[in-house]
Amino acid sequence: MAAQQPDELEALRVYSTERPPRAALLGQPNTGKTTLFNRLCGSRARTANIPGTTVESRVGLAATTHGALEIMDLPGIYGLSLEVPESKLCRDCLDGRIGDVAPDVAVIIADATNFSRSLRFASHALRRKMPCVIAITLADDARRKGFSVNAAALSECLGCPVVITSGRTGEGVDELADAALRAALHGISLESFERRLNHLPSSSVSESDLAKWANDVLVEVASGRLAAASSVSDRVDRALTHPVSGLATFILVMSVLFASIFWLAQFPMNGLDLIFGTSGDWLRAVMPAGPLRDLCVDGIIGGVAGTVVFLPQICLLFFLLSLLEDSGYLARAAFAADKFLRRFGLPGQAFVPLLSSHACALPGIMSTRLIPDPKDRLATILVAPFMSCTARLPVYVLLISLLFAGRPWLAGLAFVGCYATGAIAGLFSAFLVRRTLLKGPARPMLLEMPPYRRPSVRIALWVMYDRGVLFIKNAGSMILAICVVMWWLSAYPKVAPSPELLQMRAQTSEVALQANANPEQVQALESAVNLLESREQQLGSMAGKIGLIAEPLFQPLGFDHQLTVAVLTSFLAREVFVSTLMIISSTDANDEASLLDRITHNRRSDGTLLFTIPTAASLLVFFTLAMQCLPTLALVRRETQSWKWPLLQFAWMSGLAWSMAWIVRQALLTGGF
Amino acid sequence: MVVIPSTLMGDGAAQSKRIPLTQLARGQRAMIDSESLNTLAEADRCLLRAMGIHESCELKVCKAGAPCIIEVERTRVGLCGSVASKVFVKPCDGCPAA
Ligand SMILES: Nc1nc2c(ncn2[C@@H]2O[C@H](COP(=O)(O)OP(=O)(O)OP(=O)(O)O)[C@@H](O)[C@H]2O)c(=O)[nH]1
Ligand SMILES: [Mg+2]
């Protein structure tokens, strides 16, 4: 292609609008689009959903010598004319049916290491009447393997500009941006489009003739040869699909993935806890007492802490997932899990999200972006919160030790039972939803196994950062708002201290003033007073009043007013439940007994035990299955872009939890417990 | 020089029996029977084609059975049992038998 004279370009730009021209990166999966995009745009990029869809794309600005160019990274597709949602989305995007404007130029990505297939893809894409530039990616990789493409010859063959690039080394990236901008500003005339069509095989050509055409082009423009696949890849694949070593690797990789978000993430989470705890204490010390201080310390700092506490798990998960995906293993793992999950209407790619949800549903739900099919993805999002997350763990510990005190074997079994119950309920729900609300032919697994490559830590760090920012931006504000509202509901209206409390307080200060006061005893008394105060506040607050209204709903499960309030406040986050139990069981707090003893012997005002065995069991079942987590609801709302799905999910999970808890309680009651 | 899939092997292969893809052994090479792709659902056939698995192309089995992994040119694709059992192939001569 003859280079444009700079002044000609200047002239063209005068006619262009103020917005920079937009280029769309169009190509098959795993051909280096995103890597190239990152090279082109650097940090001037943001990830967002394509307007009106739940599919995300990245949009960024690339600087060229002639001005800025907006670049959009589209999801990888095997063909533009396929009837799968991703292809439809790319078509709509190119036509300007979605997104604010149609792209001005298509940058068609051709993978140099799979060149013949890329040429076939390009031959379809070039049939669209729009300016096109072909970017040959992974050129460094191909060259290392002894294969290279002559850009000028290919440009001649296809009738459009060709640039050889590498996202890894940065080769040809600036040149590509220039070529794309030039093509965008130049537009396409009918005659140049017809000239381009003359270079391409006819649209009705059979697939084998198209393959022949691609091979002819390849012979003409390329030099060197690529072996069918590397023998290393062959050997690795043999090991990884072997029944024994394959399964062992799968278990090992997934265990490392799980351990890192379950265990490793604890350390940064504790660190964050410490930071927010200290800054809260500091603020409490410097601000004058009053509602403003409470709002700042308990409401806002507490809320921010409640939001960022999810970040370590999200960042770690996405960092590791990026490495796994880049290495090519993730597709193998999905392949291995597909046979099992398919029975429940879920794809193999749902394995990682469901596994991660055992640590926390939030990173789990965010990682469903790996699932290409929207229905599969939605089904996975809907059932992910059934998996027992770490926030349920303290509740399990508490209730199981209550139920099976002194019988460690049974307790262990009950633990496994809780996890199994959650997973089974999730898979069962997936089965149901795929046959009712999300009916439709399941997409059978036809999954490309990308070549094994050395993963890039740089990209993984970038993905991690990107996901973290995305979480804070998308879900963060809503979760923060929920935290503040929940705090407000449980802190207001302020309750006047009861005579009982006042008396206790007076006693405590009396004891403290005595000359021979035992500091431990004073401390115990003080904490007892504080607990009683929180309990009175909780029952008298808005949340307590709501609990009063909701009490009849939970009565069949054996929950009284206090327990109902505890269950309701646990919506904020399940781990709050244990501390709430501590608060509501504060009556005997001044003896030295442990929390467990206190709860076990906690009696209602009428003298009946608060926790009978059937009540504890029904509470356990309820917590295993219920969606007691508002941040998850907020995230599902964000990911599905509608209130319908989170509300449905909430209703289904709560309904199922209530029914199962009721059944368990009734069974135990009739069993004479 | 470049690799051209050895479609020329057709003569020898045409004489061998048609068997489902799932019955090939690992490492075995075979040619896809052009008619058998037509029994697949339209969407699956188009997707396979776009991935590079088309009528009368030569494949190599990387993982046998159902599901299986096959390699065509430089592309490896995992196929679930329900699709793989509908794809019929003619094993190429000189390959180890199943
Ligand atoms: N050696 C080399 N590797 C590359 C290059 N570009 C991308 N890769 C690697 O190729 C793999 C796929 O790259 P991506 O950029 O994620 O591909 P993509 O086209 O965005 O993939 P999808 O979004 O799944 O369609 C990654 O492992 C990259 O590290 C390159 O120029 N050279
Ligand atoms: Mg990408």
Coordinates of N, CA and C and ligand atoms in Angstrom, one line a residue, chain A residues 27-36 73-77 109 137-141 144 165-169 325-327 453-456 459, ligand 1:
Chain A
G27 N -10.9 -11.0 16.2 CA -10.1 -12.2 15.9 C -10.5 -13.4 16.7
Q28 N -9.9 -14.6 16.4 CA -10.2 -15.8 17.1 C -9.7 -15.8 18.5
P29 N -10.3 -16.7 19.3 CA -9.8 -16.7 20.7 C -8.3 -17.1 20.8
N30 N -7.7 -16.5 21.8 CA -6.3 -16.8 22.1 C -5.3 -16.5 21.0
T31 N -5.6 -15.4 20.3 CA -4.7 -15.1 19.2 C -3.8 -13.8 19.6
G32 N -3.9 -13.4 20.9 CA -3.1 -12.3 21.3 C -3.8 -11.0 21.2
K33 N -5.1 -10.9 21.1 CA -5.8 -9.6 21.0 C -5.6 -8.8 22.2
T34 N -5.8 -9.4 23.4 CA -5.7 -8.6 24.6 C -4.3 -8.1 24.9
T35 N -3.4 -9.0 24.6 CA -1.9 -8.6 24.8 C -1.6 -7.5 23.9
L36 N -2.0 -7.5 22.7 CA -1.8 -6.4 21.7 C -2.5 -5.2 22.2
D73 N -11.4 -3.9 22.5 CA -11.0 -5.3 22.4 C -12.3 -6.1 22.5
L74 N -12.6 -6.9 21.5 CA -13.8 -7.7 21.5 C -13.5 -9.1 22.0
P75 N -14.5 -9.8 22.4 CA -14.3 -11.2 22.8 C -13.8 -12.0 21.6
G76 N -13.0 -13.0 21.8 CA -12.5 -13.9 20.7 C -13.7 -14.7 20.1
I77 N -13.7 -14.8 18.8 CA -14.8 -15.6 18.1 C -14.2 -16.5 17.1
I109 N -7.2 -9.7 13.5 CA -6.0 -10.4 14.1 C -5.8 -11.7 13.4
T137 N -0.2 -11.4 14.6 CA 0.2 -11.4 16.0 C 1.1 -12.7 16.3
L138 N 1.7 -12.7 17.4 CA 2.6 -13.8 17.9 C 3.7 -14.0 16.9
A139 N 4.1 -12.9 16.2 CA 5.2 -13.0 15.2 C 6.5 -13.5 15.8
D140 N 6.8 -13.1 17.0 CA 8.0 -13.5 17.7 C 8.0 -15.0 17.9
D141 N 6.9 -15.5 18.3 CA 6.7 -17.0 18.6 C 6.9 -17.8 17.3
R144 N 10.5 -17.8 16.1 CA 11.3 -18.7 16.8 C 11.2 -20.1 16.3
T165 N 3.2 -7.9 14.0 CA 3.3 -7.4 15.4 C 3.6 -8.5 16.3
S166 N 4.0 -8.1 17.5 CA 4.1 -9.0 18.6 C 3.7 -8.3 19.9
G167 N 2.7 -8.7 20.6 CA 2.4 -8.1 21.8 C 3.4 -8.3 22.9
R168 N 4.2 -9.4 22.8 CA 5.2 -9.6 23.8 C 6.4 -8.7 23.7
T169 N 6.9 -8.5 22.4 CA 8.1 -7.7 22.3 C 7.7 -6.2 21.9
E325 N -4.8 -19.5 32.7 CA -5.4 -19.3 31.4 C -4.3 -19.1 30.4
D326 N -3.4 -18.3 30.7 CA -2.3 -18.0 29.8 C -1.5 -19.3 29.5
S327 N -1.3 -20.1 30.5 CA -0.4 -21.3 30.3 C -1.1 -22.3 29.4
R453 N 1.8 -22.2 26.8 CA 2.7 -21.1 26.6 C 3.2 -20.7 28.0
R454 N 4.3 -20.0 28.0 CA 4.8 -19.5 29.3 C 3.9 -18.3 29.7
P455 N 3.3 -18.4 30.9 CA 2.4 -17.3 31.3 C 3.2 -16.1 31.6
S456 N 2.5 -14.9 31.4 CA 3.2 -13.7 31.6 C 2.7 -13.1 33.0
I459 N 1.1 -9.6 32.6 CA -0.3 -9.6 32.3 C -1.2 -10.0 33.5
Ligands
LIG1 N1 5.2 -15.2 22.4 C1 4.1 -14.4 22.4 N2 3.0 -14.7 23.1 C2 1.9 -13.9 23.0 C3 1.9 -12.8 22.2 N3 0.7 -12.2 22.3 C4 0.0 -13.0 23.1 N4 0.7 -14.0 23.6 C5 0.3 -15.1 24.5 O1 -0.9 -15.7 23.9 C6 -1.8 -16.0 24.8 C7 -3.2 -15.4 24.5 O2 -3.1 -14.0 24.5 P1 -4.4 -13.1 24.7 O3 -3.9 -11.7 24.5 O4 -5.0 -13.4 26.0 O5 -5.3 -13.6 23.6 P2 -6.8 -13.1 23.2 O6 -6.9 -13.1 21.8 O7 -7.1 -11.8 23.9 O8 -7.7 -14.3 23.8 P3 -9.3 -14.2 24.1 O9 -9.6 -13.0 24.8 O10 -9.5 -15.4 24.9 O11 -9.9 -14.3 22.8 C8 -1.3 -15.6 26.2 O12 -0.7 -16.7 26.8 C9 -0.2 -14.5 25.8 O13 0.8 -14.4 26.7 C10 3.0 -12.5 21.4 O14 3.1 -11.5 20.6 N5 4.1 -13.3 21.5

